[in-house]
Short mmCIF file of C-alpha atoms in Angstrom, two decimals:
data_model
loop_
_atom_site.label_atom_id
_atom_site.label_comp_id
_atom_site.label_asym_id
_atom_site.label_seq_id
_atom_site.Cartn_x
_atom_site.Cartn_y
_atom_site.Cartn_z
CA UNK A 10 -9.58 11.84 9.73
CA UNK A 11 -9.69 11.10 5.99
CA UNK A 12 -12.05 8.21 6.74
CA UNK A 13 -14.47 10.73 8.23
CA UNK A 14 -14.33 12.58 4.89
CA UNK A 15 -15.36 9.46 2.97
CA UNK A 16 -12.03 7.90 2.04
CA UNK A 17 -11.01 4.27 2.51
CA UNK A 18 -7.74 3.41 4.19
CA UNK A 19 -5.60 0.61 5.58
CA UNK A 20 -2.94 0.45 8.28
CA UNK A 21 -0.91 -2.72 8.72
CA UNK A 22 2.33 -3.94 10.27
CA UNK A 23 4.52 -6.22 8.16
CA UNK A 24 7.43 -8.42 9.22
CA UNK A 25 8.52 -11.87 10.29
CA UNK A 26 7.08 -13.78 13.22
CA UNK A 27 7.97 -12.58 16.71
CA UNK A 28 9.07 -9.07 15.75
CA UNK A 29 6.27 -7.12 17.44
CA UNK A 30 3.52 -6.64 14.84
CA UNK A 31 0.64 -7.53 17.15
CA UNK A 32 2.11 -5.39 19.94
CA UNK A 33 2.40 -2.50 17.48
CA UNK A 34 -1.20 -2.82 16.35
CA UNK A 35 -2.89 -3.87 19.62
CA UNK A 36 -0.50 -2.63 22.33
CA UNK A 37 -0.57 -3.70 25.94
CA UNK A 38 -1.54 -1.57 28.94
CA UNK A 39 -3.21 1.85 28.72
CA UNK A 40 0.27 3.39 28.78
CA UNK A 41 1.27 1.23 25.81
CA UNK A 42 -1.77 1.49 23.58
CA UNK A 43 -1.28 0.18 20.07
CA UNK A 44 -2.37 1.76 16.81
CA UNK A 45 -5.83 0.19 16.87
CA UNK A 46 -6.88 1.47 20.35
CA UNK A 47 -5.34 4.86 19.53
CA UNK A 48 -7.35 4.96 16.30
CA UNK A 49 -10.53 4.42 18.35
CA UNK A 50 -9.66 7.35 20.61
CA UNK A 51 -8.80 9.61 17.70
CA UNK A 52 -11.91 8.84 15.65
CA UNK A 53 -14.37 9.35 18.51
CA UNK A 54 -12.42 12.41 19.65
CA UNK A 55 -12.88 14.01 16.22
CA UNK A 56 -16.56 13.01 16.17
CA UNK A 57 -17.13 14.59 19.60
CA UNK A 58 -15.37 17.78 18.49
CA UNK A 59 -17.47 17.98 15.31
CA UNK A 60 -20.71 17.47 17.18
CA UNK A 61 -19.77 20.04 19.83
CA UNK A 62 -19.37 22.62 17.07
CA UNK A 63 -23.07 22.24 16.29
CA UNK A 64 -22.65 22.07 12.50
CA UNK A 65 -25.48 19.60 12.03
CA UNK A 66 -23.28 16.61 11.26
CA UNK A 67 -24.49 13.16 12.21
CA UNK A 68 -22.28 10.08 12.45
CA UNK A 69 -22.94 6.35 12.29
CA UNK A 70 -20.00 4.14 13.29
CA UNK A 71 -19.98 0.38 12.80
CA UNK A 72 -17.22 -2.18 13.23
CA UNK A 73 -16.42 -5.75 12.27
CA UNK A 74 -13.55 -8.03 13.25
CA UNK A 75 -12.56 -11.03 11.12
CA UNK A 76 -9.59 -13.36 10.79
CA UNK A 77 -8.26 -15.22 7.77
CA UNK A 78 -7.07 -18.62 8.99
CA UNK A 79 -5.72 -21.05 6.38
CA UNK A 80 -7.57 -19.00 3.72
CA UNK A 81 -10.84 -19.40 5.66
CA UNK A 82 -12.65 -16.27 6.86
CA UNK A 83 -14.03 -16.28 10.40
CA UNK A 84 -16.09 -13.70 12.29
CA UNK A 85 -14.31 -13.00 15.58
CA UNK A 86 -17.26 -11.14 17.11
CA UNK A 87 -20.01 -13.37 15.76
CA UNK A 88 -21.93 -16.09 17.58
CA UNK A 89 -19.76 -18.82 16.03
CA UNK A 90 -16.18 -17.62 15.61
CA UNK A 91 -15.19 -20.88 13.85
CA UNK A 92 -17.85 -20.69 11.12
CA UNK A 93 -16.45 -20.28 7.61
CA UNK A 94 -17.73 -17.18 5.79
CA UNK A 95 -17.68 -16.38 2.07
CA UNK A 96 -16.48 -13.38 0.09
CA UNK A 97 -19.07 -11.84 -2.22
CA UNK A 98 -19.09 -8.87 -4.59
CA UNK A 99 -21.84 -6.56 -5.76
CA UNK A 100 -22.08 -3.22 -7.56
CA UNK A 101 -23.59 -1.58 -4.48
CA UNK A 102 -21.27 -2.99 -1.78
CA UNK A 103 -18.17 -3.90 -3.71
CA UNK A 104 -16.22 -6.77 -2.12
CA UNK A 105 -17.69 -7.87 1.22
CA UNK A 106 -17.95 -10.82 3.60
CA UNK A 107 -21.43 -12.33 3.62
CA UNK A 108 -23.14 -12.65 7.03
CA UNK A 109 -20.34 -10.89 8.93
CA UNK A 110 -21.44 -9.05 12.07
CA UNK A 111 -21.24 -5.27 11.95
CA UNK A 112 -21.75 -3.80 15.40
CA UNK A 113 -22.99 -0.23 15.83
CA UNK A 114 -20.74 1.50 18.35
CA UNK A 115 -21.27 4.90 19.97
CA UNK A 116 -18.07 5.42 21.94
CA UNK A 117 -14.57 4.06 22.59
CA UNK A 118 -15.82 1.75 25.37
CA UNK A 119 -18.18 -0.10 23.03
CA UNK A 120 -15.69 -0.45 20.17
CA UNK A 121 -12.90 -1.51 22.56
CA UNK A 122 -15.21 -4.21 23.92
CA UNK A 123 -15.62 -5.57 20.37
CA UNK A 124 -11.86 -5.64 19.94
CA UNK A 125 -11.31 -7.54 23.19
CA UNK A 126 -13.99 -10.10 22.36
CA UNK A 127 -12.36 -10.69 18.99
CA UNK A 128 -8.89 -10.96 20.47
CA UNK A 129 -10.05 -13.80 22.71
CA UNK A 130 -11.26 -15.71 19.65
CA UNK A 131 -8.13 -15.27 17.52
CA UNK A 132 -6.04 -18.26 16.47
CA UNK A 133 -2.67 -18.25 18.27
CA UNK A 134 -0.16 -20.99 19.00
CA UNK A 135 3.39 -21.44 20.26
CA UNK A 136 6.38 -21.87 17.97
CA UNK A 137 10.10 -21.86 18.71
CA UNK A 138 10.21 -18.17 17.79
CA UNK A 139 7.04 -16.93 19.52
CA UNK A 140 5.05 -18.28 22.47
CA UNK A 141 1.88 -16.57 21.24
CA UNK A 142 2.31 -16.52 17.48
CA UNK A 143 -0.63 -15.23 15.42
CA UNK A 144 -1.73 -18.08 13.15
CA UNK A 145 -4.06 -15.87 11.12
CA UNK A 146 -4.38 -12.41 9.66
CA UNK A 147 -6.98 -10.31 11.47
CA UNK A 148 -8.78 -7.27 10.07
CA UNK A 149 -10.62 -4.84 12.35
CA UNK A 150 -12.76 -2.64 10.11
CA UNK A 151 -14.32 0.65 11.14
CA UNK A 152 -17.08 1.94 8.86
CA UNK A 153 -18.10 5.57 9.29
CA UNK A 154 -21.07 7.29 7.65
CA UNK A 155 -21.32 11.08 7.95
CA UNK A 156 -24.48 12.96 7.01
CA UNK A 157 -24.96 16.72 6.72
CA UNK A 158 -27.02 19.14 4.66
CA UNK A 159 -25.49 21.12 1.81
CA UNK A 160 -26.26 24.72 0.88
CA UNK A 161 -29.36 23.60 -1.01
CA UNK A 162 -30.69 21.87 2.09
CA UNK A 163 -30.14 18.41 0.65
CA UNK A 164 -28.72 15.66 2.84
CA UNK A 165 -25.28 14.49 1.74
CA UNK A 166 -23.87 11.20 3.06
CA UNK A 167 -20.19 10.28 3.00
CA UNK A 168 -19.01 6.76 3.78
CA UNK A 169 -15.44 5.79 4.65
CA UNK A 170 -13.79 2.61 5.80
CA UNK A 171 -10.61 2.02 7.82
CA UNK A 172 -9.02 -1.44 7.85
CA UNK A 173 -6.68 -2.03 10.79
CA UNK A 174 -4.75 -5.18 9.96
CA UNK A 175 -2.72 -7.40 12.27
CA UNK A 176 -0.83 -9.63 9.87
CA UNK A 177 0.59 -13.00 10.85
CA UNK A 178 4.36 -13.04 10.46
CA UNK A 179 6.33 -14.62 7.68
CA UNK A 180 8.03 -17.82 8.86
CA UNK A 181 10.96 -20.06 8.03
CA UNK A 182 10.28 -23.64 9.08
CA UNK A 183 13.90 -24.24 10.05
CA UNK A 184 13.61 -21.49 12.67
CA UNK A 185 10.08 -22.03 13.99
CA UNK A 186 10.24 -25.81 14.10
CA UNK A 187 6.68 -25.89 12.77
CA UNK A 188 5.24 -29.33 12.02
CA UNK A 189 1.77 -30.72 11.31
CA UNK A 190 -0.98 -28.10 11.68
CA UNK A 191 1.54 -25.35 12.53
CA UNK A 192 3.41 -26.07 9.28
CA UNK A 193 0.22 -25.92 7.20
CA UNK A 194 -0.65 -22.61 8.87
CA UNK A 195 2.80 -21.26 8.05
CA UNK A 196 2.46 -22.23 4.39
CA UNK A 197 -0.87 -20.41 4.14
CA UNK A 198 0.53 -17.36 5.95
CA UNK A 199 3.56 -17.13 3.68
CA UNK A 200 1.49 -17.52 0.51
CA UNK A 201 -0.92 -14.74 1.45
CA UNK A 202 1.94 -12.44 2.49
CA UNK A 203 3.58 -13.11 -0.86
CA UNK A 204 0.30 -12.21 -2.60
CA UNK A 205 0.14 -8.97 -0.60
CA UNK A 206 3.69 -8.13 -1.63
CA UNK A 207 2.83 -8.78 -5.28
CA UNK A 208 -0.20 -6.48 -5.05
CA UNK A 209 1.85 -3.67 -3.52
CA UNK A 210 4.57 -4.10 -6.19
CA UNK A 211 1.97 -4.03 -8.98
CA UNK A 212 0.41 -0.85 -7.57
CA UNK A 213 3.82 0.83 -7.47
CA UNK A 214 4.74 0.05 -11.09
CA UNK A 215 1.20 0.50 -12.43
CA UNK A 216 0.58 -2.94 -13.93
CA UNK A 217 -2.28 -5.44 -13.48
CA UNK A 218 -2.98 -5.88 -9.76
CA UNK A 219 -3.55 -9.55 -8.74
CA UNK A 220 -6.08 -8.91 -5.95
CA UNK A 221 -7.71 -12.33 -6.42
CA UNK A 222 -4.58 -14.30 -5.49
CA UNK A 223 -5.55 -14.44 -1.80
CA UNK A 224 -8.48 -13.75 0.52
CA UNK A 225 -6.41 -11.06 2.27
CA UNK A 226 -5.76 -8.97 -0.85
CA UNK A 227 -9.31 -9.55 -2.11
CA UNK A 228 -10.79 -8.10 1.07
CA UNK A 229 -8.41 -5.12 1.03
CA UNK A 230 -9.02 -4.43 -2.67
CA UNK A 231 -11.05 -1.26 -2.15
CA UNK A 232 -8.60 0.07 0.45
CA UNK A 233 -5.32 -0.32 -1.44
CA UNK A 234 -4.27 1.89 -4.35
CA UNK A 235 -6.26 4.56 -6.18
CA UNK A 236 -7.29 7.49 -3.99
CA UNK A 237 -7.23 5.38 -0.84
CA UNK A 238 -4.70 5.93 1.91
CA UNK A 239 -2.40 3.11 3.02
CA UNK A 240 0.22 2.98 5.79
CA UNK A 241 2.62 0.04 6.15
CA UNK A 242 4.70 -0.29 9.31
CA UNK A 243 7.85 -2.36 8.88
CA UNK A 244 8.37 -4.37 12.08
CA UNK A 245 12.03 -5.36 12.49
CA UNK A 246 13.53 -7.68 15.09
CA UNK A 247 16.78 -6.58 16.78
CA UNK A 248 17.77 -10.18 17.56
CA UNK A 249 21.00 -11.45 15.95
CA UNK A 250 19.20 -14.71 15.22
CA UNK A 251 16.97 -12.85 12.75
#
């Protein structure tokens, strides 16, 4: 709901490989919806309620879905999901991904379709700890613009952004048995997770925040710290092996 008021926010699950992060964020059947599908329902439910009140509010909702694979950014709902995209920065937009697709969506059906298309294009592979291990970090971003007139009759526009992040899990090579490409993926995953941990630690103690240490933290720069709202879900495995 804060996103509808113009705030930026991030929700992500953090933990080692195979402990249920993707299930937490994406879910399974309709009875086991994850955080991301539930966020869709909640956002469009609030929008419908606001519009039914007849207060003159108008909403524009867009979404994008990217993955960060071996520090390369890919558009999961674009025409070429393997094409490498670049991070850019401007005074008007802040940090953004150049040429990323942003789909206009009008209801939960349309935004859920974008999620499913992106899920089919994600990089996954089997390791000894997980038959369908995420080999990349994925970020589903919902951008919401709200327009209404103030008491002076002037149109006021608020823009908020919600990043819903499915992180790849931290890995220990001795457990996963990763070799070759899987091992290189694991190295990249662990480095970016370490960078994320360093950013969070720096925000807590109030020192210089090293956002530029990874593509993941760079993209989340405007949605971590300050007056933004961040939720981290710690995913823990009950297995003795872990």
